[in-house]
mmCIF file of C-alpha atoms in Angstrom:
data_model
loop_
_atom_site.group_PDB
_atom_site.id
_atom_site.type_symbol
_atom_site.label_atom_id
_atom_site.label_comp_id
_atom_site.label_asym_id
_atom_site.label_seq_id
_atom_site.Cartn_x
_atom_site.Cartn_y
_atom_site.Cartn_z
ATOM 1 C CA MET A 1 -3.640 -21.718 10.478
ATOM 2 C CA ARG A 2 -2.750 -19.030 7.969
ATOM 3 C CA LYS A 3 0.636 -17.384 7.716
ATOM 4 C CA ALA A 4 0.739 -13.629 7.290
ATOM 5 C CA ILE A 5 0.648 -12.302 3.742
ATOM 6 C CA ARG A 6 3.368 -9.781 2.981
ATOM 7 C CA LEU A 7 2.305 -6.938 0.689
ATOM 8 C CA ALA A 8 4.976 -5.068 -1.260
ATOM 9 C CA LEU A 9 3.422 -2.133 -3.103
ATOM 10 C CA PRO A 10 4.986 -1.013 -6.411
ATOM 11 C CA VAL A 11 6.833 1.889 -4.792
ATOM 12 C CA VAL A 12 8.780 -0.623 -2.732
ATOM 13 C CA ALA A 13 8.847 -3.756 -4.910
ATOM 14 C CA ALA A 14 7.287 -5.087 -8.090
ATOM 15 C CA ALA A 15 5.065 -7.813 -6.652
ATOM 16 C CA THR A 16 3.272 -9.077 -3.572
ATOM 17 C CA ALA A 17 4.364 -12.194 -1.705
ATOM 18 C CA LEU A 18 1.404 -14.243 -0.538
ATOM 19 C CA ALA A 19 1.801 -17.345 1.626
ATOM 20 C CA LEU A 20 -0.582 -19.770 3.244
ATOM 21 C CA THR A 21 0.199 -22.975 5.143
ATOM 22 C CA GLY A 22 -1.804 -26.153 4.717
ATOM 23 C CA CYS A 23 -4.867 -26.683 6.844
ATOM 24 C CA ASN A 24 -7.530 -29.319 6.539
ATOM 25 C CA ASP A 25 -9.937 -28.622 3.673
ATOM 26 C CA ASP A 26 -13.178 -27.530 5.305
ATOM 27 C CA GLU A 27 -15.035 -27.867 2.039
ATOM 28 C CA GLY A 28 -13.425 -31.000 0.673
ATOM 29 C CA GLY A 29 -16.076 -31.616 -1.962
ATOM 30 C CA ALA A 30 -16.431 -28.041 -3.158
ATOM 31 C CA PHE A 31 -13.688 -28.054 -5.762
ATOM 32 C CA GLY A 32 -13.894 -29.644 -9.170
ATOM 33 C CA GLY A 33 -15.061 -29.296 -12.727
ATOM 34 C CA THR A 34 -13.212 -27.927 -15.730
ATOM 35 C CA GLY A 35 -14.322 -27.042 -19.158
ATOM 36 C CA GLY A 36 -14.674 -24.377 -21.773
ATOM 37 C CA THR A 37 -15.634 -23.976 -25.385
ATOM 38 C CA SER A 38 -14.497 -21.774 -28.184
ATOM 39 C CA GLY A 39 -15.372 -21.342 -31.773
ATOM 40 C CA GLY A 40 -15.933 -19.067 -34.729
ATOM 41 C CA SER A 41 -18.970 -17.634 -36.450
ATOM 42 C CA GLU A 42 -20.114 -18.086 -40.020
ATOM 43 C CA GLU A 43 -21.329 -15.306 -42.259
ATOM 44 C CA SER A 44 -23.011 -15.557 -45.646
ATOM 45 C CA THR A 45 -22.750 -12.789 -48.209
ATOM 46 C CA GLU A 46 -24.187 -12.421 -51.676
ATOM 47 C CA ASP A 47 -22.384 -11.373 -54.823
ATOM 48 C CA PRO A 48 -23.404 -7.697 -55.180
ATOM 49 C CA GLY A 49 -23.299 -8.094 -58.954
ATOM 50 C CA SER A 50 -25.799 -10.961 -59.103
ATOM 51 C CA THR A 51 -29.337 -10.657 -60.462
ATOM 52 C CA THR A 52 -32.417 -12.689 -59.852
ATOM 53 C CA GLY A 53 -32.959 -15.666 -62.071
ATOM 54 C CA GLY A 54 -32.132 -19.299 -62.329
ATOM 55 C CA GLU A 55 -28.444 -19.426 -63.248
ATOM 56 C CA GLU A 56 -27.318 -16.254 -61.472
ATOM 57 C CA THR A 57 -29.143 -17.199 -58.258
ATOM 58 C CA GLY A 58 -27.418 -20.576 -58.169
ATOM 59 C CA ASP A 59 -23.993 -18.964 -58.543
ATOM 60 C CA THR A 60 -24.775 -16.541 -55.717
ATOM 61 C CA GLY A 61 -25.635 -19.399 -53.386
ATOM 62 C CA THR A 62 -22.311 -21.050 -54.101
ATOM 63 C CA THR A 63 -20.450 -17.814 -53.441
ATOM 64 C CA GLY A 64 -22.277 -17.338 -50.152
ATOM 65 C CA GLY A 65 -21.312 -20.820 -48.983
ATOM 66 C CA ASP A 66 -17.650 -20.308 -49.821
ATOM 67 C CA THR A 67 -17.553 -16.915 -48.138
ATOM 68 C CA GLY A 68 -19.270 -18.225 -45.017
ATOM 69 C CA GLY A 69 -16.780 -21.049 -44.627
ATOM 70 C CA ASP A 70 -13.752 -18.816 -45.096
ATOM 71 C CA THR A 71 -15.068 -16.109 -42.794
ATOM 72 C CA GLY A 72 -15.981 -18.584 -40.064
ATOM 73 C CA GLY A 73 -12.499 -20.064 -40.039
ATOM 74 C CA ASP A 74 -10.799 -16.686 -39.930
ATOM 75 C CA THR A 75 -13.054 -15.341 -37.171
ATOM 76 C CA GLY A 76 -12.626 -18.405 -34.965
ATOM 77 C CA GLY A 77 -8.843 -18.278 -35.130
ATOM 78 C CA ALA A 78 -8.364 -14.522 -34.787
ATOM 79 C CA THR A 79 -7.890 -14.483 -31.021
ATOM 80 C CA GLY A 80 -4.137 -13.976 -31.199
ATOM 81 C CA PRO A 81 -1.390 -15.934 -29.451
ATOM 82 C CA ALA A 82 -1.731 -16.897 -25.801
ATOM 83 C CA PRO A 83 0.333 -14.698 -23.457
ATOM 84 C CA THR A 84 3.570 -16.114 -22.111
ATOM 85 C CA ILE A 85 3.970 -16.607 -18.382
ATOM 86 C CA GLU A 86 6.599 -13.852 -18.474
ATOM 87 C CA GLU A 87 3.909 -11.465 -19.726
ATOM 88 C CA LEU A 88 1.630 -12.589 -16.871
ATOM 89 C CA ASP A 89 4.255 -12.168 -14.160
ATOM 90 C CA GLY A 90 3.008 -10.152 -11.192
ATOM 91 C CA ASP A 91 0.184 -9.610 -8.743
ATOM 92 C CA TRP A 92 -3.306 -9.250 -10.265
ATOM 93 C CA TYR A 93 -6.477 -7.901 -8.610
ATOM 94 C CA GLU A 94 -10.007 -7.169 -9.798
ATOM 95 C CA SER A 95 -10.397 -4.234 -7.428
ATOM 96 C CA ALA A 96 -9.229 -2.683 -4.171
ATOM 97 C CA THR A 97 -12.032 -4.368 -2.202
ATOM 98 C CA VAL A 98 -12.170 -7.260 0.233
ATOM 99 C CA ASP A 99 -14.075 -9.453 -2.236
ATOM 100 C CA THR A 100 -11.489 -9.137 -5.007
ATOM 101 C CA THR A 101 -10.019 -12.285 -6.475
ATOM 102 C CA ASN A 102 -6.239 -12.343 -6.738
ATOM 103 C CA PHE A 103 -3.638 -14.141 -8.842
ATOM 104 C CA GLU A 104 0.015 -14.038 -7.880
ATOM 105 C CA ILE A 105 2.000 -15.301 -10.861
ATOM 106 C CA ASP A 106 5.732 -15.952 -10.526
ATOM 107 C CA ALA A 107 7.233 -16.393 -13.987
ATOM 108 C CA ALA A 108 10.626 -17.434 -12.589
ATOM 109 C CA THR A 109 9.247 -20.481 -10.770
ATOM 110 C CA GLY A 110 6.034 -21.044 -12.737
ATOM 111 C CA GLU A 111 4.092 -20.931 -9.461
ATOM 112 C CA ILE A 112 0.588 -19.478 -9.366
ATOM 113 C CA LEU A 113 -1.318 -18.625 -6.183
ATOM 114 C CA PHE A 114 -5.023 -17.783 -6.210
ATOM 115 C CA TYR A 115 -7.270 -16.250 -3.544
ATOM 116 C CA SER A 116 -11.032 -16.190 -4.074
ATOM 117 C CA SER A 117 -11.288 -13.190 -1.712
ATOM 118 C CA PHE A 118 -9.562 -11.582 1.273
ATOM 119 C CA ASP A 119 -12.366 -12.257 3.724
ATOM 120 C CA PRO A 120 -10.631 -14.397 6.385
ATOM 121 C CA ASN A 121 -13.895 -16.201 7.092
ATOM 122 C CA ALA A 122 -14.933 -16.854 3.490
ATOM 123 C CA THR A 123 -12.015 -17.493 1.188
ATOM 124 C CA ASP A 124 -10.368 -20.286 -0.739
ATOM 125 C CA TYR A 125 -6.661 -20.534 -1.441
ATOM 126 C CA CYS A 126 -5.291 -22.503 -4.391
ATOM 127 C CA THR A 127 -1.997 -23.249 -6.090
ATOM 128 C CA GLY A 128 -1.872 -23.816 -9.810
ATOM 129 C CA SER A 129 0.002 -23.748 -13.087
ATOM 130 C CA TYR A 130 -0.163 -22.040 -16.470
ATOM 131 C CA ALA A 131 0.129 -23.385 -20.012
ATOM 132 C CA GLU A 132 -0.971 -22.099 -23.423
ATOM 133 C CA GLY A 133 -3.492 -19.536 -22.253
ATOM 134 C CA THR A 134 -5.022 -21.597 -19.439
ATOM 135 C CA ILE A 135 -4.557 -21.336 -15.675
ATOM 136 C CA THR A 136 -5.292 -24.631 -13.919
ATOM 137 C CA LEU A 137 -5.856 -24.726 -10.156
ATOM 138 C CA GLU A 138 -4.480 -27.962 -8.755
ATOM 139 C CA ASP A 139 -4.558 -27.878 -4.956
ATOM 140 C CA CYS A 140 -7.148 -25.831 -3.051
ATOM 141 C CA GLN A 141 -7.893 -25.339 0.613
ATOM 142 C CA SER A 142 -11.136 -23.815 1.813
ATOM 143 C CA TYR A 143 -11.447 -21.353 4.679
ATOM 144 C CA GLY A 144 -15.183 -20.858 4.627
ATOM 145 C CA GLY A 145 -15.382 -20.212 0.880
ATOM 146 C CA SER A 146 -17.111 -22.201 -1.835
ATOM 147 C CA TRP A 147 -14.954 -21.771 -4.931
ATOM 148 C CA SER A 148 -15.514 -24.453 -7.581
ATOM 149 C CA ASP A 149 -13.978 -23.291 -10.894
ATOM 150 C CA MET A 150 -10.677 -25.045 -11.373
ATOM 151 C CA SER A 151 -9.522 -23.598 -14.685
ATOM 152 C CA ALA A 152 -9.665 -20.324 -16.568
ATOM 153 C CA THR A 153 -8.564 -19.059 -19.948
ATOM 154 C CA VAL A 154 -6.704 -15.752 -19.853
ATOM 155 C CA SER A 155 -5.741 -13.081 -22.360
ATOM 156 C CA LEU A 156 -4.008 -9.727 -22.161
ATOM 157 C CA ASP A 157 -5.458 -6.466 -23.415
ATOM 158 C CA GLY A 158 -2.703 -3.961 -22.772
ATOM 159 C CA ASP A 159 -2.235 -3.920 -18.989
ATOM 160 C CA THR A 160 -5.565 -5.684 -18.381
ATOM 161 C CA LEU A 161 -5.881 -9.422 -17.733
ATOM 162 C CA ASN A 162 -9.163 -10.857 -19.017
ATOM 163 C CA VAL A 163 -10.175 -14.057 -17.222
ATOM 164 C CA THR A 164 -12.897 -16.491 -18.318
ATOM 165 C CA TRP A 165 -13.551 -19.251 -15.783
ATOM 166 C CA SER A 166 -14.643 -22.747 -16.775
ATOM 167 C CA GLY A 167 -18.107 -22.099 -15.339
ATOM 168 C CA GLY A 168 -18.605 -19.045 -17.549
ATOM 169 C CA ASP A 169 -17.878 -16.246 -15.063
ATOM 170 C CA THR A 170 -15.539 -13.525 -16.276
ATOM 171 C CA ALA A 171 -13.214 -11.106 -14.515
ATOM 172 C CA THR A 172 -11.060 -8.158 -15.510
ATOM 173 C CA MET A 173 -7.894 -7.838 -13.441
ATOM 174 C CA ARG A 174 -5.093 -5.285 -13.171
ATOM 175 C CA ASN A 175 -1.455 -5.734 -12.245
ATOM 176 C CA LEU A 176 -0.651 -4.098 -8.911
ATOM 177 C CA ALA A 177 2.622 -2.697 -10.246
ATOM 178 C CA THR A 178 1.658 -1.664 -13.783
ATOM 179 C CA GLY A 179 -2.137 -1.773 -13.991
ATOM 180 C CA GLY A 180 -2.892 1.803 -13.055
ATOM 181 C CA PHE A 181 -3.932 1.363 -9.425
ATOM 182 C CA SER A 182 -3.864 4.739 -7.705
ATOM 183 C CA SER A 183 -1.844 5.285 -4.544
ATOM 184 C CA GLU A 184 -5.137 5.308 -2.621
ATOM 185 C CA GLU A 185 -6.124 1.930 -4.102
ATOM 186 C CA GLN A 186 -2.698 0.496 -3.323
ATOM 187 C CA ALA A 187 -3.026 1.674 0.265
ATOM 188 C CA GLU A 188 -6.500 0.130 0.494
ATOM 189 C CA ILE A 189 -5.220 -3.213 -0.787
ATOM 190 C CA GLY A 190 -2.512 -3.048 1.884
ATOM 191 C CA ARG A 191 -5.117 -2.340 4.565
ATOM 192 C CA ILE A 192 -7.306 -5.226 3.359
ATOM 193 C CA ILE A 193 -4.384 -7.655 3.509
ATOM 194 C CA ASP A 194 -3.411 -6.414 6.980
ATOM 195 C CA GLU A 195 -6.955 -7.164 8.165
ATOM 196 C CA TYR A 196 -6.837 -10.559 6.453
ATOM 197 C CA ASN A 197 -3.614 -11.392 8.290
ATOM 198 C CA ALA A 198 -5.130 -10.280 11.588
ATOM 199 C CA GLY A 199 -8.180 -12.493 11.010
#
């Protein structure tokens, strides 16, 4: 059975403590599958000073090929460095609703907890790890949920955490302490977790 989740809002503490004891996996075969692709784009440009004709046209084609190769390489690699786990430290939510996903990331221990929702009858709870821009879920228990994505790439855009799951789904998450949640939203998250604990 589940242990109670303790919610510490930013006015009291900087992060939420979430805990869940092990129960038998009700959906033992539901978890699995990792993947993801990345890459750049190529662009061809013509020499604006070229004219039509045999020799000039041939030179323009060569220039276009060189430019396309250089541009493709630069575009593909221009994603910036992966965030450190210290930058990811905290409690992240998509929204102040019961169906929000949640990451609790503890930079001090390297531990990551994930909830697929806060519906006590339809959630999955996972532990995981982080390395070089990728969160990997390693041990999941199902409580009526059907979560299957086991890895996600993450990036930071200011105070926003952008998440791309291995299956292609994306999410935008905010830090409970620094992500701009209003006091009303913080209170609603507290109420949702209280109901989850009671369930």
